[in-house]
């Protein structure tokens, strides 16, 4: 049991595709070049049909084998992040301030590899939809594709995705039944007080002092209002207010994120953020405006699909390198929208090389090209195992 030989043969091609995407990263819903490059590859592989236009830059390749009417979907994401790359690699981003820092360049290259193999061999009976999804980071391209009729235009039984994971050893698959990744909310709080001279706070209402109280108080939501056996996070990641030493500004703006698994905890977090921010602001004579947008639901793996997905992984990397993930991660993932609409599973594929691996979203992170044929073989094996050819 190992990587599919034919796929190993074009490891160099996949690496070149990945590095080309890496050099030309594009932000969510603007993946124009990426989308075009993916379509050109699909054409050259001889897929039966290419569907474009879903979620603007989304691409779906259709590959038919035999005469069966069963179908599955394989999904990769294509977007990059607003990060200034610091890897120093020769194929580093040529698009300043934009970087493939989550490895979606690698996911796309792996799915292209699986597509090339499946289109060439057709060793399955039915239809495989290869889904190249835009805008996983922040814009919910997965949700848009579902809303725009992905599963009506491409009827399938199950859908499968994966994410590279730099903190797990390269080539190790991690699976989990049930919640795999957290639900996500974006938080924005604007505190409006009254500006004044820094030497005369008595003439104003200081929104910076109020913001400080709010940030501290928000940390009591999880510790004091959520059942200690449940998981939740409230993080404020951005505070902006004022310009100089001696001026009390009129307002302060904060951005943050909320994470949870159980809907009850999700409600607690929202209620807590609203109550504390508005209540504290009012008690100081200011006012707070709170936006709390629930953007992604939790990513929840179906038990049967997870077993099929991990069996395919075992066929590629062996029993020892397929392990249950001890705990879900508090990261979010918009594949959740596909899993809410369709039976399926999402696995992690380790990409770690050693001690100096950077986590995804770090400016020095880089996708590990060694795992390209492993991910491609997993997707191809899933298609062959789930849609077995009749002889
Ligand atoms: Zn990411
Ligand atoms: Zn990602």
mmCIF file of C-alpha atoms and ligand atoms in Angstrom:
data_model
loop_
_atom_site.group_PDB
_atom_site.id
_atom_site.type_symbol
_atom_site.label_atom_id
_atom_site.label_comp_id
_atom_site.label_asym_id
_atom_site.label_seq_id
_atom_site.Cartn_x
_atom_site.Cartn_y
_atom_site.Cartn_z
ATOM 1 C CA UNK A 1 0.000 0.000 0.000
ATOM 2 C CA UNK A 2 1.479 3.324 -1.036
ATOM 3 C CA UNK A 3 1.079 6.412 -3.116
ATOM 4 C CA UNK A 4 -0.399 5.553 -6.536
ATOM 5 C CA UNK A 5 2.602 4.953 -8.849
ATOM 6 C CA UNK A 6 1.199 6.901 -11.766
ATOM 7 C CA UNK A 7 0.613 9.897 -9.476
ATOM 8 C CA UNK A 8 4.161 9.654 -8.077
ATOM 9 C CA UNK A 9 5.380 9.919 -11.677
ATOM 10 C CA UNK A 10 4.043 13.448 -11.991
ATOM 11 C CA UNK A 11 5.117 14.690 -8.579
ATOM 12 C CA UNK A 12 7.403 17.223 -10.332
ATOM 13 C CA UNK A 13 4.474 18.541 -12.390
ATOM 14 C CA UNK A 14 2.340 18.973 -9.261
ATOM 15 C CA UNK A 15 5.224 20.789 -7.559
ATOM 16 C CA UNK A 16 5.543 23.141 -10.545
ATOM 17 C CA UNK A 17 1.764 23.795 -10.552
ATOM 18 C CA UNK A 18 1.830 24.484 -6.807
ATOM 19 C CA UNK A 19 4.769 26.879 -7.026
ATOM 20 C CA UNK A 20 3.196 28.758 -9.916
ATOM 21 C CA UNK A 21 0.024 29.242 -7.827
ATOM 22 C CA UNK A 22 2.194 30.222 -4.854
ATOM 23 C CA UNK A 23 3.918 32.952 -6.872
ATOM 24 C CA UNK A 24 0.542 34.360 -7.976
ATOM 25 C CA UNK A 25 -1.725 34.338 -4.903
ATOM 26 C CA UNK A 26 -5.175 35.943 -5.072
ATOM 27 C CA UNK A 27 -7.619 36.922 -2.324
ATOM 28 C CA UNK A 28 -11.069 35.368 -1.880
ATOM 29 C CA UNK A 29 -13.594 35.848 -4.727
ATOM 30 C CA UNK A 30 -10.857 37.497 -6.867
ATOM 31 C CA UNK A 31 -9.077 34.278 -7.876
ATOM 32 C CA UNK A 32 -9.305 35.182 -11.575
ATOM 33 C CA UNK A 33 -5.892 33.942 -12.673
ATOM 34 C CA UNK A 34 -6.051 30.890 -10.396
ATOM 35 C CA UNK A 35 -9.468 29.974 -11.782
ATOM 36 C CA UNK A 36 -8.181 30.331 -15.361
ATOM 37 C CA UNK A 37 -5.073 28.239 -14.629
ATOM 38 C CA UNK A 38 -7.223 25.502 -13.047
ATOM 39 C CA UNK A 39 -9.543 25.486 -16.075
ATOM 40 C CA UNK A 40 -6.579 25.221 -18.468
ATOM 41 C CA UNK A 41 -5.202 22.260 -16.535
ATOM 42 C CA UNK A 42 -8.619 20.549 -16.502
ATOM 43 C CA UNK A 43 -8.909 21.044 -20.269
ATOM 44 C CA UNK A 44 -5.459 19.565 -20.853
ATOM 45 C CA UNK A 45 -6.337 16.532 -18.673
ATOM 46 C CA UNK A 46 -9.389 15.880 -20.871
ATOM 47 C CA UNK A 47 -12.151 16.088 -18.239
ATOM 48 C CA UNK A 48 -15.662 15.644 -19.675
ATOM 49 C CA UNK A 49 -17.055 18.986 -18.631
ATOM 50 C CA UNK A 50 -15.966 22.176 -16.871
ATOM 51 C CA UNK A 51 -18.525 24.183 -14.899
ATOM 52 C CA UNK A 52 -17.575 27.784 -14.117
ATOM 53 C CA UNK A 53 -19.223 30.781 -12.482
ATOM 54 C CA UNK A 54 -20.246 29.253 -9.142
ATOM 55 C CA UNK A 55 -19.173 31.753 -6.435
ATOM 56 C CA UNK A 56 -17.650 33.909 -9.169
ATOM 57 C CA UNK A 57 -14.306 32.166 -9.654
ATOM 58 C CA UNK A 58 -15.280 28.599 -8.651
ATOM 59 C CA UNK A 59 -14.510 25.731 -11.029
ATOM 60 C CA UNK A 60 -15.968 22.212 -11.103
ATOM 61 C CA UNK A 61 -14.491 19.516 -13.334
ATOM 62 C CA UNK A 62 -16.670 16.549 -14.275
ATOM 63 C CA UNK A 63 -15.004 13.176 -14.902
ATOM 64 C CA UNK A 64 -17.119 10.194 -15.932
ATOM 65 C CA UNK A 65 -16.069 6.564 -15.732
ATOM 66 C CA UNK A 66 -18.091 3.516 -16.888
ATOM 67 C CA UNK A 67 -21.853 3.871 -17.144
ATOM 68 C CA UNK A 68 -22.843 4.095 -13.485
ATOM 69 C CA UNK A 69 -25.013 6.936 -12.218
ATOM 70 C CA UNK A 70 -23.453 7.238 -8.762
ATOM 71 C CA UNK A 71 -21.313 10.298 -8.008
ATOM 72 C CA UNK A 72 -19.008 11.808 -5.392
ATOM 73 C CA UNK A 73 -17.354 15.220 -4.955
ATOM 74 C CA UNK A 74 -13.751 16.110 -4.048
ATOM 75 C CA UNK A 75 -13.153 19.670 -2.899
ATOM 76 C CA UNK A 76 -10.074 21.919 -2.670
ATOM 77 C CA UNK A 77 -9.884 25.649 -1.828
ATOM 78 C CA UNK A 78 -7.962 28.181 -3.972
ATOM 79 C CA UNK A 79 -7.665 31.515 -2.119
ATOM 80 C CA UNK A 80 -4.759 33.253 -0.402
ATOM 81 C CA UNK A 81 -4.465 35.589 2.614
ATOM 82 C CA UNK A 82 -3.665 39.296 3.107
ATOM 83 C CA UNK A 83 -0.209 38.544 4.553
ATOM 84 C CA UNK A 84 3.194 39.836 3.461
ATOM 85 C CA UNK A 85 5.284 36.770 2.617
ATOM 86 C CA UNK A 86 8.619 36.282 4.424
ATOM 87 C CA UNK A 87 9.653 32.810 3.238
ATOM 88 C CA UNK A 88 12.404 34.022 0.896
ATOM 89 C CA UNK A 89 11.722 31.118 -1.514
ATOM 90 C CA UNK A 90 12.511 31.770 -5.204
ATOM 91 C CA UNK A 91 8.831 31.316 -6.096
ATOM 92 C CA UNK A 92 7.591 33.695 -3.351
ATOM 93 C CA UNK A 93 4.497 35.837 -3.905
ATOM 94 C CA UNK A 94 4.745 38.340 -6.740
ATOM 95 C CA UNK A 95 1.611 39.999 -5.412
ATOM 96 C CA UNK A 96 2.740 42.238 -2.488
ATOM 97 C CA UNK A 97 0.723 41.798 0.699
ATOM 98 C CA UNK A 98 -0.998 38.634 -0.555
ATOM 99 C CA UNK A 99 0.308 35.168 0.274
ATOM 100 C CA UNK A 100 -0.645 31.500 0.069
ATOM 101 C CA UNK A 101 -0.082 31.175 3.823
ATOM 102 C CA UNK A 102 -2.705 28.465 4.407
ATOM 103 C CA UNK A 103 -1.526 25.992 1.772
ATOM 104 C CA UNK A 104 -4.557 26.301 -0.501
ATOM 105 C CA UNK A 105 -2.025 26.374 -3.381
ATOM 106 C CA UNK A 106 -1.068 22.860 -2.258
ATOM 107 C CA UNK A 107 -4.697 21.705 -1.923
ATOM 108 C CA UNK A 108 -5.420 22.932 -5.458
ATOM 109 C CA UNK A 109 -2.279 21.235 -6.870
ATOM 110 C CA UNK A 110 -3.167 17.952 -5.104
ATOM 111 C CA UNK A 111 -6.685 17.963 -6.502
ATOM 112 C CA UNK A 112 -5.292 18.785 -9.960
ATOM 113 C CA UNK A 113 -3.020 15.746 -9.583
ATOM 114 C CA UNK A 114 -5.965 13.510 -8.650
ATOM 115 C CA UNK A 115 -7.939 14.929 -11.595
ATOM 116 C CA UNK A 116 -5.150 14.219 -14.089
ATOM 117 C CA UNK A 117 -4.925 10.633 -12.848
ATOM 118 C CA UNK A 118 -8.697 10.020 -12.755
ATOM 119 C CA UNK A 119 -9.243 11.536 -16.214
ATOM 120 C CA UNK A 120 -6.425 9.392 -17.607
ATOM 121 C CA UNK A 121 -7.305 6.051 -15.984
ATOM 122 C CA UNK A 122 -11.117 6.226 -15.455
ATOM 123 C CA UNK A 123 -10.799 3.232 -13.198
ATOM 124 C CA UNK A 124 -14.151 3.914 -11.516
ATOM 125 C CA UNK A 125 -17.831 3.603 -12.354
ATOM 126 C CA UNK A 126 -19.826 6.829 -12.075
ATOM 127 C CA UNK A 127 -19.063 10.533 -11.894
ATOM 128 C CA UNK A 128 -16.389 12.379 -9.937
ATOM 129 C CA UNK A 129 -16.882 16.110 -9.455
ATOM 130 C CA UNK A 130 -13.636 17.923 -8.647
ATOM 131 C CA UNK A 131 -14.604 21.152 -6.892
ATOM 132 C CA UNK A 132 -12.150 24.078 -6.824
ATOM 133 C CA UNK A 133 -13.697 26.470 -4.354
ATOM 134 C CA UNK A 134 -12.823 30.153 -3.956
ATOM 135 C CA UNK A 135 -12.772 32.298 -0.826
ATOM 136 C CA UNK A 136 -12.400 29.855 2.061
ATOM 137 C CA UNK A 137 -10.808 32.591 4.211
ATOM 138 C CA UNK A 138 -13.467 34.995 5.549
ATOM 139 C CA UNK A 139 -15.801 35.188 2.534
ATOM 140 C CA UNK A 140 -17.492 31.776 2.718
ATOM 141 C CA UNK A 141 -17.036 30.676 -0.894
ATOM 142 C CA UNK A 142 -18.239 27.228 0.180
ATOM 143 C CA UNK A 143 -21.558 28.695 1.305
ATOM 144 C CA UNK A 144 -21.914 30.694 -1.915
ATOM 145 C CA UNK A 145 -21.292 27.611 -4.083
ATOM 146 C CA UNK A 146 -23.962 25.683 -2.137
ATOM 147 C CA UNK A 147 -26.421 28.604 -2.361
ATOM 148 C CA UNK A 148 -25.783 28.947 -6.080
ATOM 149 C CA UNK A 149 -26.794 25.345 -6.638
ATOM 150 C CA UNK A 150 -23.571 23.288 -6.540
ATOM 151 C CA UNK A 151 -25.346 20.136 -5.353
ATOM 152 C CA UNK A 152 -28.323 20.589 -7.719
ATOM 153 C CA UNK A 153 -26.091 21.031 -10.760
ATOM 154 C CA UNK A 154 -23.732 18.324 -9.569
ATOM 155 C CA UNK A 155 -25.816 15.723 -7.716
ATOM 156 C CA UNK A 156 -23.487 13.620 -5.583
ATOM 157 C CA UNK A 157 -23.728 11.170 -2.702
ATOM 158 C CA UNK A 158 -20.841 12.435 -0.642
ATOM 159 C CA UNK A 159 -18.195 15.150 -0.617
ATOM 160 C CA UNK A 160 -14.632 15.071 0.777
ATOM 161 C CA UNK A 161 -12.039 17.700 1.635
ATOM 162 C CA UNK A 162 -8.705 17.923 3.426
ATOM 163 C CA UNK A 163 -6.391 20.494 4.962
ATOM 164 C CA UNK A 164 -2.639 20.275 5.309
ATOM 165 C CA UNK A 165 -1.525 20.482 8.942
ATOM 166 C CA UNK A 166 2.049 21.638 9.638
ATOM 167 C CA UNK A 167 2.087 20.463 13.270
ATOM 168 C CA UNK A 168 1.467 16.813 12.320
ATOM 169 C CA UNK A 169 4.241 14.716 10.706
ATOM 170 C CA UNK A 170 4.290 14.767 6.892
ATOM 171 C CA UNK A 171 2.084 12.068 5.434
ATOM 172 C CA UNK A 172 0.050 11.417 8.571
ATOM 173 C CA UNK A 173 -3.729 11.605 8.186
ATOM 174 C CA UNK A 174 -5.924 12.718 11.080
ATOM 175 C CA UNK A 175 -9.625 11.919 11.190
ATOM 176 C CA UNK A 176 -12.413 12.656 13.614
ATOM 177 C CA UNK A 177 -16.099 11.757 13.757
ATOM 178 C CA UNK A 178 -18.400 14.633 14.755
ATOM 179 C CA UNK A 179 -17.101 18.184 15.313
ATOM 180 C CA UNK A 180 -13.728 18.685 13.623
ATOM 181 C CA UNK A 181 -13.480 22.478 13.446
ATOM 182 C CA UNK A 182 -15.324 25.244 15.302
ATOM 183 C CA UNK A 183 -18.169 27.588 14.404
ATOM 184 C CA UNK A 184 -16.980 31.150 13.817
ATOM 185 C CA UNK A 185 -18.381 34.625 14.481
ATOM 186 C CA UNK A 186 -16.850 37.967 13.545
ATOM 187 C CA UNK A 187 -17.183 40.598 16.257
ATOM 188 C CA UNK A 188 -16.995 44.367 15.786
ATOM 189 C CA UNK A 189 -17.495 46.856 18.592
ATOM 190 C CA UNK A 190 -17.504 50.634 18.210
ATOM 191 C CA UNK A 191 -17.407 52.650 21.440
ATOM 192 C CA UNK A 192 -18.413 56.265 21.081
ATOM 193 C CA UNK A 193 -17.540 58.601 23.948
ATOM 194 C CA UNK A 194 -16.635 62.267 23.846
ATOM 195 C CA UNK A 195 -13.272 63.568 22.687
ATOM 196 C CA UNK A 196 -11.309 65.957 24.874
ATOM 197 C CA UNK A 197 -7.865 67.408 25.652
ATOM 198 C CA UNK A 198 -5.696 64.719 27.248
ATOM 199 C CA UNK A 199 -5.087 67.033 30.202
ATOM 200 C CA UNK A 200 -8.826 67.510 30.770
ATOM 201 C CA UNK A 201 -10.505 64.095 30.835
ATOM 202 C CA UNK A 202 -13.252 65.601 33.009
ATOM 203 C CA UNK A 203 -14.529 67.391 29.897
ATOM 204 C CA UNK A 204 -14.886 64.204 27.849
ATOM 205 C CA UNK A 205 -15.934 60.548 28.000
ATOM 206 C CA UNK A 206 -12.804 58.466 27.361
ATOM 207 C CA UNK A 207 -13.525 55.557 25.005
ATOM 208 C CA UNK A 208 -10.003 54.108 25.477
ATOM 209 C CA UNK A 209 -10.562 53.493 29.189
ATOM 210 C CA UNK A 210 -13.975 52.009 28.385
ATOM 211 C CA UNK A 211 -12.487 49.769 25.669
ATOM 212 C CA UNK A 212 -9.934 48.460 28.183
ATOM 213 C CA UNK A 213 -12.724 47.521 30.600
ATOM 214 C CA UNK A 214 -14.658 45.815 27.835
ATOM 215 C CA UNK A 215 -11.678 43.733 26.607
ATOM 216 C CA UNK A 216 -11.058 42.465 30.152
ATOM 217 C CA UNK A 217 -14.735 41.804 30.818
ATOM 218 C CA UNK A 218 -15.160 39.825 27.588
ATOM 219 C CA UNK A 219 -12.649 37.304 28.948
ATOM 220 C CA UNK A 220 -15.139 36.383 31.679
ATOM 221 C CA UNK A 221 -17.734 35.145 29.161
ATOM 222 C CA UNK A 222 -16.063 31.766 28.599
ATOM 223 C CA UNK A 223 -14.651 31.419 32.120
ATOM 224 C CA UNK A 224 -17.840 32.442 33.975
ATOM 225 C CA UNK A 225 -20.852 31.755 31.738
ATOM 226 C CA UNK A 226 -19.917 28.642 29.741
ATOM 227 C CA UNK A 227 -20.085 25.115 31.198
ATOM 228 C CA UNK A 228 -16.445 24.257 32.015
ATOM 229 C CA UNK A 229 -16.670 20.975 30.062
ATOM 230 C CA UNK A 230 -17.595 22.827 26.847
ATOM 231 C CA UNK A 231 -15.317 24.813 24.502
ATOM 232 C CA UNK A 232 -15.479 28.463 23.540
ATOM 233 C CA UNK A 233 -13.157 31.356 22.654
ATOM 234 C CA UNK A 234 -13.593 35.129 22.593
ATOM 235 C CA UNK A 235 -10.567 36.971 21.173
ATOM 236 C CA UNK A 236 -10.180 40.673 20.455
ATOM 237 C CA UNK A 237 -7.546 40.895 17.732
ATOM 238 C CA UNK A 238 -7.663 44.557 16.804
ATOM 239 C CA UNK A 239 -8.132 47.839 18.685
ATOM 240 C CA UNK A 240 -7.961 51.189 16.972
ATOM 241 C CA UNK A 241 -8.552 54.597 18.519
ATOM 242 C CA UNK A 242 -6.766 57.898 18.890
ATOM 243 C CA UNK A 243 -3.710 59.375 17.218
ATOM 244 C CA UNK A 244 -1.423 61.015 19.746
ATOM 245 C CA UNK A 245 -0.281 61.434 23.376
ATOM 246 C CA UNK A 246 -2.491 64.217 24.587
ATOM 247 C CA UNK A 247 -5.844 63.821 22.858
ATOM 248 C CA UNK A 248 -8.730 61.680 24.097
ATOM 249 C CA UNK A 249 -10.400 60.372 20.937
ATOM 250 C CA UNK A 250 -14.110 60.376 20.221
ATOM 251 C CA UNK A 251 -14.327 56.667 19.486
ATOM 252 C CA UNK A 252 -12.547 53.294 19.569
ATOM 253 C CA UNK A 253 -13.093 50.429 17.161
ATOM 254 C CA UNK A 254 -12.407 46.771 18.015
ATOM 255 C CA UNK A 255 -12.512 43.573 15.980
ATOM 256 C CA UNK A 256 -12.522 40.049 17.297
ATOM 257 C CA UNK A 257 -13.634 36.493 16.816
ATOM 258 C CA UNK A 258 -15.876 34.048 18.676
ATOM 259 C CA UNK A 259 -15.495 30.231 18.389
ATOM 260 C CA UNK A 260 -17.652 27.374 19.690
ATOM 261 C CA UNK A 261 -19.097 23.951 18.920
ATOM 262 C CA UNK A 262 -22.441 23.615 20.708
ATOM 263 C CA UNK A 263 -25.219 26.036 19.666
ATOM 264 C CA UNK A 264 -25.910 26.739 23.340
ATOM 265 C CA UNK A 265 -22.351 28.017 23.800
ATOM 266 C CA UNK A 266 -22.678 30.037 20.570
ATOM 267 C CA UNK A 267 -25.742 31.792 22.032
ATOM 268 C CA UNK A 268 -23.951 32.440 25.334
ATOM 269 C CA UNK A 269 -20.993 34.069 23.574
ATOM 270 C CA UNK A 270 -23.162 36.383 21.495
ATOM 271 C CA UNK A 271 -25.374 37.329 24.405
ATOM 272 C CA UNK A 272 -22.294 37.959 26.615
ATOM 273 C CA UNK A 273 -20.479 40.139 24.066
ATOM 274 C CA UNK A 274 -23.590 42.272 23.479
ATOM 275 C CA UNK A 275 -24.488 42.610 27.177
ATOM 276 C CA UNK A 276 -20.987 43.453 28.433
ATOM 277 C CA UNK A 277 -20.017 45.842 25.630
ATOM 278 C CA UNK A 278 -23.249 47.838 25.672
ATOM 279 C CA UNK A 279 -23.675 47.673 29.471
ATOM 280 C CA UNK A 280 -20.134 48.783 30.284
ATOM 281 C CA UNK A 281 -20.266 51.598 27.716
ATOM 282 C CA UNK A 282 -23.579 52.874 29.128
ATOM 283 C CA UNK A 283 -22.323 52.682 32.708
ATOM 284 C CA UNK A 284 -19.459 55.025 31.739
ATOM 285 C CA UNK A 285 -21.747 57.427 29.892
ATOM 286 C CA UNK A 286 -20.762 56.245 26.401
ATOM 287 C CA UNK A 287 -22.419 53.972 23.900
ATOM 288 C CA UNK A 288 -21.323 50.798 22.147
ATOM 289 C CA UNK A 289 -22.474 49.477 18.841
ATOM 290 C CA UNK A 290 -21.969 45.719 18.514
ATOM 291 C CA UNK A 291 -21.907 43.651 15.325
ATOM 292 C CA UNK A 292 -21.842 39.904 15.900
ATOM 293 C CA UNK A 293 -21.911 37.990 12.628
ATOM 294 C CA UNK A 294 -22.019 34.218 12.774
ATOM 295 C CA UNK A 295 -20.059 33.428 9.631
ATOM 296 C CA UNK A 296 -19.237 29.689 9.609
ATOM 297 C CA UNK A 297 -21.017 26.803 11.335
ATOM 298 C CA UNK A 298 -18.971 24.025 12.959
ATOM 299 C CA UNK A 299 -17.395 21.497 10.586
ATOM 300 C CA UNK A 300 -19.028 18.203 11.557
ATOM 301 C CA UNK A 301 -17.886 14.894 10.051
ATOM 302 C CA UNK A 302 -20.386 12.160 9.238
ATOM 303 C CA UNK A 303 -19.413 8.793 10.823
ATOM 304 C CA UNK A 304 -19.833 6.618 7.713
ATOM 305 C CA UNK A 305 -18.092 9.073 5.377
ATOM 306 C CA UNK A 306 -15.234 9.496 7.868
ATOM 307 C CA UNK A 307 -14.691 5.746 7.908
ATOM 308 C CA UNK A 308 -14.600 5.621 4.100
ATOM 309 C CA UNK A 309 -12.218 8.595 4.028
ATOM 310 C CA UNK A 310 -9.846 7.102 6.604
ATOM 311 C CA UNK A 311 -9.928 3.694 4.845
ATOM 312 C CA UNK A 312 -8.782 5.401 1.647
ATOM 313 C CA UNK A 313 -6.033 7.119 3.679
ATOM 314 C CA UNK A 314 -4.928 3.732 5.087
ATOM 315 C CA UNK A 315 -4.637 2.391 1.543
ATOM 316 C CA UNK A 316 -2.264 5.249 0.694
ATOM 317 C CA UNK A 317 -0.071 5.714 3.793
ATOM 318 C CA UNK A 318 -0.696 2.519 5.811
ATOM 319 C CA UNK A 319 -2.508 1.818 9.084
ATOM 320 C CA UNK A 320 0.172 3.419 11.298
ATOM 321 C CA UNK A 321 -0.061 6.837 9.705
ATOM 322 C CA UNK A 322 -3.830 7.235 9.981
ATOM 323 C CA UNK A 323 -4.845 8.417 13.420
ATOM 324 C CA UNK A 324 -7.822 9.745 15.255
ATOM 325 C CA UNK A 325 -7.486 13.415 16.130
ATOM 326 C CA UNK A 326 -7.690 13.613 19.905
ATOM 327 C CA UNK A 327 -9.561 16.907 19.967
ATOM 328 C CA UNK A 328 -11.200 19.152 17.385
ATOM 329 C CA UNK A 329 -9.482 22.436 16.570
ATOM 330 C CA UNK A 330 -10.940 25.892 17.268
ATOM 331 C CA UNK A 331 -10.030 26.917 13.708
ATOM 332 C CA UNK A 332 -12.937 27.480 11.327
ATOM 333 C CA UNK A 333 -13.576 26.104 7.846
ATOM 334 C CA UNK A 334 -16.274 26.889 5.294
ATOM 335 C CA UNK A 335 -16.359 23.285 4.049
ATOM 336 C CA UNK A 336 -18.843 23.165 6.955
ATOM 337 C CA UNK A 337 -21.517 24.555 4.586
ATOM 338 C CA UNK A 338 -20.967 21.646 2.195
ATOM 339 C CA UNK A 339 -21.060 19.149 5.079
ATOM 340 C CA UNK A 340 -24.327 20.695 6.329
ATOM 341 C CA UNK A 341 -25.852 20.107 2.890
ATOM 342 C CA UNK A 342 -24.219 16.785 2.014
ATOM 343 C CA UNK A 343 -22.860 13.694 3.748
ATOM 344 C CA UNK A 344 -19.085 13.851 3.824
ATOM 345 C CA UNK A 345 -15.841 14.182 5.760
ATOM 346 C CA UNK A 346 -12.895 16.509 6.179
ATOM 347 C CA UNK A 347 -9.477 15.140 7.101
ATOM 348 C CA UNK A 348 -6.177 16.689 8.084
ATOM 349 C CA UNK A 349 -2.992 15.690 6.282
ATOM 350 C CA UNK A 350 0.228 16.335 8.203
ATOM 351 C CA UNK A 351 2.878 18.389 6.405
ATOM 352 C CA UNK A 352 5.416 18.841 9.205
ATOM 353 C CA UNK A 353 9.110 18.348 8.428
ATOM 354 C CA UNK A 354 10.678 19.011 11.819
ATOM 355 C CA UNK A 355 11.268 21.563 14.533
ATOM 356 C CA UNK A 356 11.151 24.749 12.471
ATOM 357 C CA UNK A 357 7.731 24.294 10.872
ATOM 358 C CA UNK A 358 5.576 27.388 10.851
ATOM 359 C CA UNK A 359 1.842 27.125 11.391
ATOM 360 C CA UNK A 360 -0.600 28.140 8.652
ATOM 361 C CA UNK A 361 -1.265 31.927 8.515
ATOM 362 C CA UNK A 362 2.371 32.666 9.471
ATOM 363 C CA UNK A 363 4.364 34.827 6.994
ATOM 364 C CA UNK A 364 7.112 32.162 6.918
ATOM 365 C CA UNK A 365 4.788 29.182 6.464
ATOM 366 C CA UNK A 366 5.157 27.236 3.205
ATOM 367 C CA UNK A 367 3.247 24.195 1.953
ATOM 368 C CA UNK A 368 5.327 20.991 2.014
ATOM 369 C CA UNK A 369 5.559 19.720 -1.585
ATOM 370 C CA UNK A 370 6.491 16.215 -0.355
ATOM 371 C CA UNK A 371 2.832 15.536 0.479
ATOM 372 C CA UNK A 372 1.404 16.486 -2.933
ATOM 373 C CA UNK A 373 1.263 12.881 -4.267
ATOM 374 C CA UNK A 374 -0.123 11.661 -0.927
ATOM 375 C CA UNK A 375 -3.119 14.007 -0.986
ATOM 376 C CA UNK A 376 -3.678 13.361 -4.704
ATOM 377 C CA UNK A 377 -3.547 9.583 -4.146
ATOM 378 C CA UNK A 378 -6.031 9.858 -1.259
ATOM 379 C CA UNK A 379 -8.569 11.654 -3.428
ATOM 380 C CA UNK A 380 -8.036 9.254 -6.348
ATOM 381 C CA UNK A 381 -8.300 6.222 -4.057
ATOM 382 C CA UNK A 382 -11.540 7.562 -2.568
ATOM 383 C CA UNK A 383 -13.035 7.781 -6.058
ATOM 384 C CA UNK A 384 -11.905 4.257 -6.977
ATOM 385 C CA UNK A 385 -13.020 2.735 -3.667
ATOM 386 C CA UNK A 386 -16.391 4.499 -3.458
ATOM 387 C CA UNK A 387 -17.324 4.061 -7.116
ATOM 388 C CA UNK A 388 -15.891 0.580 -7.797
ATOM 389 C CA UNK A 389 -15.671 -0.401 -11.421
ATOM 390 C CA UNK A 390 -17.820 -3.357 -12.499
ATOM 391 C CA UNK A 391 -16.008 -5.991 -14.538
HETATM 392 ZN ZN1 LIG B 1 -6.528 29.527 6.611
HETATM 393 ZN ZN1 LIG B 2 -6.910 26.891 4.979
#
